[in-house]
Amino acid sequence: MAASPLPRFPRGFLWGVSTSAHQIEGAADERGPSVWDAFTALPGNVKDGTTAAVACDHVRRYREDVALVRDLGAGAYRFSVSWPRVLPTGSGAVSERGLDFYDRLVDELCAAGVRPVPTLFHWDTPLAVEEAGGWLARATAERFAEYAAVVAARLGDRVTTWLTLNEPAEHTLLGHAIGRHAPGRQLLFDALPAAHHQLLGHGLAVAALRAAGAPEVGIANSHGPTWPASDAPEDREAAGFYDTLLNWLFADPLLLGRYPDAVAELLSAHVPDLAADLKVIAAPLDRYGVNYYQPTKVGAPVAHPTPVSGLALPPRLPFSLREITGYPVTDFGWPVVPEGLTELLLTLRERYGDRLPPVVVTENGCSCEELDDQDRIAFLDGHLRALHRAMARGVDVRGYFVWSLLDNFEWAEGYGQRFGLVHVDYATQHRTPRSSYHWLRSALANQRG
Ligand code: GBH
């Protein structure tokens, strides 16, 4: 148990927990297929050979899950809407059954006094949209905005806070550049149009949400400090380039209305009118969501890259990942570096100044299997203190969401990594709150007291 109580966060600070549709919902036969259904069907793509066909059976058990959020004392619940559950082929015919599910979920949350915070896209592109080119095709951005309008028309009377995309950086890198995630493309730098079209889809969706009267709109981007492997110029240069791809490729267009130079050059060959698109992409936002897990150490390319934190990058890239040592690691092998969150938030504030909207940490958490998960308590305690330090130094942060409420389908890791405050026994679907759940509940009660 953490020794001293957490520092006090401002009144009105939004405390929440996060999940995503594909990772918890199950009921795959009640929606259209997504790229993840196709990807998990191929042997070798998911470590334990599992799929998310049932996952946490959340579509049937959502009432129990909302009760867990309520009893935790959280003020908000971030979930994602499955595009193929609402539009089985991505556009055209709406599934009333699918929309009804989110309608009931939102009602249940409101009745429990929990603010619903939907994310419109957490990586589960409808298969039909993928077959028409997926995020490599410009038309997907338009289909996405139409889908956003459908969801907003149904839920907009009760939802105040919307997020468009989850981590377009990871979806580009893992899904389109190196093929570790669905849709499994290995395009390296030719994946950049997928980044641009996600951003364009975001901008068009913001317009659709505004037209539907949405009061608060944001995005959830993955961020982490990039640490150069050494002071040698070649390591610094490699780290700077990686930093651009992970952190600034997505944030600069959103917040400054331009791409970093290195990226603009690579993209201009693929995009007819970059300047016009950037105007759409840079639509003002009310919240800037930050998903933080860890810093990354990066150096010059090496002949034989070794996997770091379970991630192996192909050899032809102009940088290589290096092991961060000297910190505790999670079950996943990721280093636990709370001060990286302070550093990151200060960097965002410095880079964007007043153009940075109020920040919400939309994901932070760790993989830890034990029911008495003291390591997760230490992780959350450390990161909340680090967050508070950034706030004390002037970063405007309005909320913090733990990833995740429940153990769930952890993408290419299958069910092997467990991020839940609540343990899920997949054989029985029994939910058991871990020690961290009880710890967080009393920390939140203290904040209110
Ligand atoms: C999030 O992605 C996702 O939004 C969520 O769905 C997922 O379940 C959760 O995190 C846990 O994984 O660069 O070698 O140091 C997080 C993206 C990608 C962040 C890998 C940490 C570490 C690998 N993560 N990265 S490395």
PDB file of N, CA and C and ligand atoms in Angstrom, residues 20 23 78 122-123 166-167 170 174 222 242 291 293-296 308-311 321 332 334 363 403 408-411 419, ligand 1:
ATOM      1  N   SER A  20     -12.330  -0.505 -24.362  1.00  0.00           N
ATOM      2  CA  SER A  20     -12.665  -0.310 -25.779  1.00  0.00           C
ATOM      3  C   SER A  20     -13.537  -1.461 -26.256  1.00  0.00           C
ATOM      4  N   GLN A  23     -12.189  -4.956 -27.341  1.00  0.00           N
ATOM      5  CA  GLN A  23     -11.473  -5.648 -26.272  1.00  0.00           C
ATOM      6  C   GLN A  23     -12.388  -6.247 -25.207  1.00  0.00           C
ATOM      7  N   ARG A  78     -15.017   5.878 -19.975  1.00  0.00           N
ATOM      8  CA  ARG A  78     -14.645   5.992 -21.383  1.00  0.00           C
ATOM      9  C   ARG A  78     -14.740   4.616 -22.029  1.00  0.00           C
ATOM     10  N   HIS A 122     -11.756   2.866 -32.030  1.00  0.00           N
ATOM     11  CA  HIS A 122     -10.632   2.260 -31.316  1.00  0.00           C
ATOM     12  C   HIS A 122     -10.197   1.015 -32.105  1.00  0.00           C
ATOM     13  N   TRP A 123      -9.818   1.251 -33.383  1.00  0.00           N
ATOM     14  CA  TRP A 123      -9.107   0.298 -34.219  1.00  0.00           C
ATOM     15  C   TRP A 123      -9.931  -0.773 -34.923  1.00  0.00           C
ATOM     16  N   ASN A 166      -8.867   6.826 -31.193  1.00  0.00           N
ATOM     17  CA  ASN A 166      -7.891   6.388 -30.203  1.00  0.00           C
ATOM     18  C   ASN A 166      -6.551   6.115 -30.881  1.00  0.00           C
ATOM     19  N   GLU A 167      -5.529   6.805 -30.430  1.00  0.00           N
ATOM     20  CA  GLU A 167      -4.142   6.512 -30.814  1.00  0.00           C
ATOM     21  C   GLU A 167      -3.937   6.236 -32.301  1.00  0.00           C
ATOM     22  N   GLU A 170      -0.503   4.642 -32.969  1.00  0.00           N
ATOM     23  CA  GLU A 170      -0.301   3.193 -32.819  1.00  0.00           C
ATOM     24  C   GLU A 170      -1.001   2.440 -33.944  1.00  0.00           C
ATOM     25  N   LEU A 174       1.549   0.164 -35.722  1.00  0.00           N
ATOM     26  CA  LEU A 174       1.371  -1.275 -35.502  1.00  0.00           C
ATOM     27  C   LEU A 174       0.491  -1.914 -36.573  1.00  0.00           C
ATOM     28  N   SER A 222      -1.649   8.762 -28.319  1.00  0.00           N
ATOM     29  CA  SER A 222      -0.617   8.143 -27.479  1.00  0.00           C
ATOM     30  C   SER A 222       0.618   9.040 -27.493  1.00  0.00           C
ATOM     31  N   TYR A 242      12.193   9.524 -34.457  1.00  0.00           N
ATOM     32  CA  TYR A 242      11.174   8.674 -33.832  1.00  0.00           C
ATOM     33  C   TYR A 242      10.160   9.528 -33.077  1.00  0.00           C
ATOM     34  N   ASN A 291      -2.842   9.403 -23.898  1.00  0.00           N
ATOM     35  CA  ASN A 291      -2.649   8.050 -23.369  1.00  0.00           C
ATOM     36  C   ASN A 291      -1.164   7.893 -23.074  1.00  0.00           C
ATOM     37  N   TYR A 293       1.866   5.512 -21.326  1.00  0.00           N
ATOM     38  CA  TYR A 293       2.306   4.258 -20.708  1.00  0.00           C
ATOM     39  C   TYR A 293       3.761   4.302 -20.269  1.00  0.00           C
ATOM     40  N   GLN A 294       4.651   4.820 -21.109  1.00  0.00           N
ATOM     41  CA  GLN A 294       6.080   4.753 -20.816  1.00  0.00           C
ATOM     42  C   GLN A 294       6.879   5.601 -21.793  1.00  0.00           C
ATOM     43  N   PRO A 295       8.097   5.980 -21.422  1.00  0.00           N
ATOM     44  CA  PRO A 295       8.979   6.616 -22.407  1.00  0.00           C
ATOM     45  C   PRO A 295       9.560   5.546 -23.328  1.00  0.00           C
ATOM     46  N   THR A 296      10.174   5.979 -24.411  1.00  0.00           N
ATOM     47  CA  THR A 296      10.848   5.063 -25.323  1.00  0.00           C
ATOM     48  C   THR A 296      12.287   5.530 -25.483  1.00  0.00           C
ATOM     49  N   VAL A 308      12.130  -4.857 -27.946  1.00  0.00           N
ATOM     50  CA  VAL A 308      12.156  -4.070 -26.715  1.00  0.00           C
ATOM     51  C   VAL A 308      10.720  -3.937 -26.241  1.00  0.00           C
ATOM     52  N   SER A 309      10.476  -4.216 -24.967  1.00  0.00           N
ATOM     53  CA  SER A 309       9.117  -4.222 -24.416  1.00  0.00           C
ATOM     54  C   SER A 309       8.190  -5.035 -25.318  1.00  0.00           C
ATOM     55  N   GLY A 310       8.709  -6.125 -25.851  1.00  0.00           N
ATOM     56  CA  GLY A 310       7.883  -7.007 -26.672  1.00  0.00           C
ATOM     57  C   GLY A 310       7.668  -6.526 -28.089  1.00  0.00           C
ATOM     58  N   LEU A 311       8.258  -5.387 -28.460  1.00  0.00           N
ATOM     59  CA  LEU A 311       8.032  -4.850 -29.798  1.00  0.00           C
ATOM     60  C   LEU A 311       9.299  -4.959 -30.630  1.00  0.00           C
ATOM     61  N   LEU A 321      14.984   0.675 -31.320  1.00  0.00           N
ATOM     62  CA  LEU A 321      14.537   0.779 -29.932  1.00  0.00           C
ATOM     63  C   LEU A 321      15.603   0.202 -29.011  1.00  0.00           C
ATOM     64  N   PHE A 332       4.094  -6.992 -18.538  1.00  0.00           N
ATOM     65  CA  PHE A 332       4.316  -6.891 -19.980  1.00  0.00           C
ATOM     66  C   PHE A 332       5.797  -6.651 -20.280  1.00  0.00           C
ATOM     67  N   TRP A 334       7.120  -3.666 -19.644  1.00  0.00           N
ATOM     68  CA  TRP A 334       7.273  -2.224 -19.874  1.00  0.00           C
ATOM     69  C   TRP A 334       7.807  -1.558 -18.610  1.00  0.00           C
ATOM     70  N   GLU A 363      -5.816   7.443 -20.932  1.00  0.00           N
ATOM     71  CA  GLU A 363      -5.383   6.085 -20.579  1.00  0.00           C
ATOM     72  C   GLU A 363      -4.072   6.163 -19.813  1.00  0.00           C
ATOM     73  N   TRP A 403      -6.561   2.864 -17.534  1.00  0.00           N
ATOM     74  CA  TRP A 403      -6.720   1.729 -18.440  1.00  0.00           C
ATOM     75  C   TRP A 403      -6.319   0.501 -17.639  1.00  0.00           C
ATOM     76  N   ASN A 408      -8.976  -7.678 -20.360  1.00  0.00           N
ATOM     77  CA  ASN A 408      -9.648  -7.738 -21.656  1.00  0.00           C
ATOM     78  C   ASN A 408      -8.737  -8.303 -22.732  1.00  0.00           C
ATOM     79  N   PHE A 409      -9.238  -8.319 -23.947  1.00  0.00           N
ATOM     80  CA  PHE A 409      -8.488  -8.849 -25.095  1.00  0.00           C
ATOM     81  C   PHE A 409      -7.396  -7.854 -25.460  1.00  0.00           C
ATOM     82  N   GLU A 410      -6.156  -8.189 -25.104  1.00  0.00           N
ATOM     83  CA  GLU A 410      -5.048  -7.253 -25.289  1.00  0.00           C
ATOM     84  C   GLU A 410      -4.402  -7.453 -26.670  1.00  0.00           C
ATOM     85  N   TRP A 411      -5.219  -7.305 -27.704  1.00  0.00           N
ATOM     86  CA  TRP A 411      -4.738  -7.279 -29.085  1.00  0.00           C
ATOM     87  C   TRP A 411      -3.823  -8.468 -29.398  1.00  0.00           C
ATOM     88  N   PHE A 419      -4.828  -5.924 -17.726  1.00  0.00           N
ATOM     89  CA  PHE A 419      -4.737  -4.508 -17.346  1.00  0.00           C
ATOM     90  C   PHE A 419      -5.867  -4.071 -16.402  1.00  0.00           C
TER      91      PHE A 419
HETATM   92  C1  GBH B   1      -3.172   1.313 -25.596  1.00  0.00           C
HETATM   93  O1  GBH B   1      -2.155   1.287 -26.526  1.00  0.00           O
HETATM   94  C2  GBH B   1      -4.438   0.975 -26.276  1.00  0.00           C
HETATM   95  O2  GBH B   1      -5.217   2.134 -26.528  1.00  0.00           O
HETATM   96  C3  GBH B   1      -5.280  -0.041 -25.557  1.00  0.00           C
HETATM   97  O3  GBH B   1      -6.239  -0.545 -26.407  1.00  0.00           O
HETATM   98  C4  GBH B   1      -4.379  -1.130 -25.006  1.00  0.00           C
HETATM   99  O4  GBH B   1      -5.098  -2.181 -24.453  1.00  0.00           O
HETATM  100  C5  GBH B   1      -3.487  -0.505 -23.973  1.00  0.00           C
HETATM  101  O5  GBH B   1      -2.775   0.569 -24.504  1.00  0.00           O
HETATM  102  C6  GBH B   1      -2.480  -1.465 -23.364  1.00  0.00           C
HETATM  103  O6  GBH B   1      -1.588  -1.926 -24.312  1.00  0.00           O
HETATM  104  O7  GBH B   1       7.560   1.366 -28.013  1.00  0.00           O
HETATM  105  O8  GBH B   1       8.596  -0.784 -27.588  1.00  0.00           O
HETATM  106  O9  GBH B   1       8.424   0.764 -25.846  1.00  0.00           O
HETATM  107  C7  GBH B   1      -0.876   1.512 -25.977  1.00  0.00           C
HETATM  108  C8  GBH B   1       0.180   1.586 -27.033  1.00  0.00           C
HETATM  109  C9  GBH B   1       2.230   0.584 -27.636  1.00  0.00           C
HETATM  110  C10 GBH B   1       2.143   1.978 -25.708  1.00  0.00           C
HETATM  111  C11 GBH B   1       3.475  -0.051 -27.156  1.00  0.00           C
HETATM  112  C12 GBH B   1       3.424   1.366 -25.216  1.00  0.00           C
HETATM  113  C13 GBH B   1       5.363   0.148 -25.731  1.00  0.00           C
HETATM  114  C14 GBH B   1       6.273  -0.507 -26.741  1.00  0.00           C
HETATM  115  N1  GBH B   1       1.427   1.050 -26.543  1.00  0.00           N
HETATM  116  N2  GBH B   1       4.232   0.841 -26.305  1.00  0.00           N
HETATM  117  S1  GBH B   1       7.786   0.285 -27.055  1.00  0.00           S
END
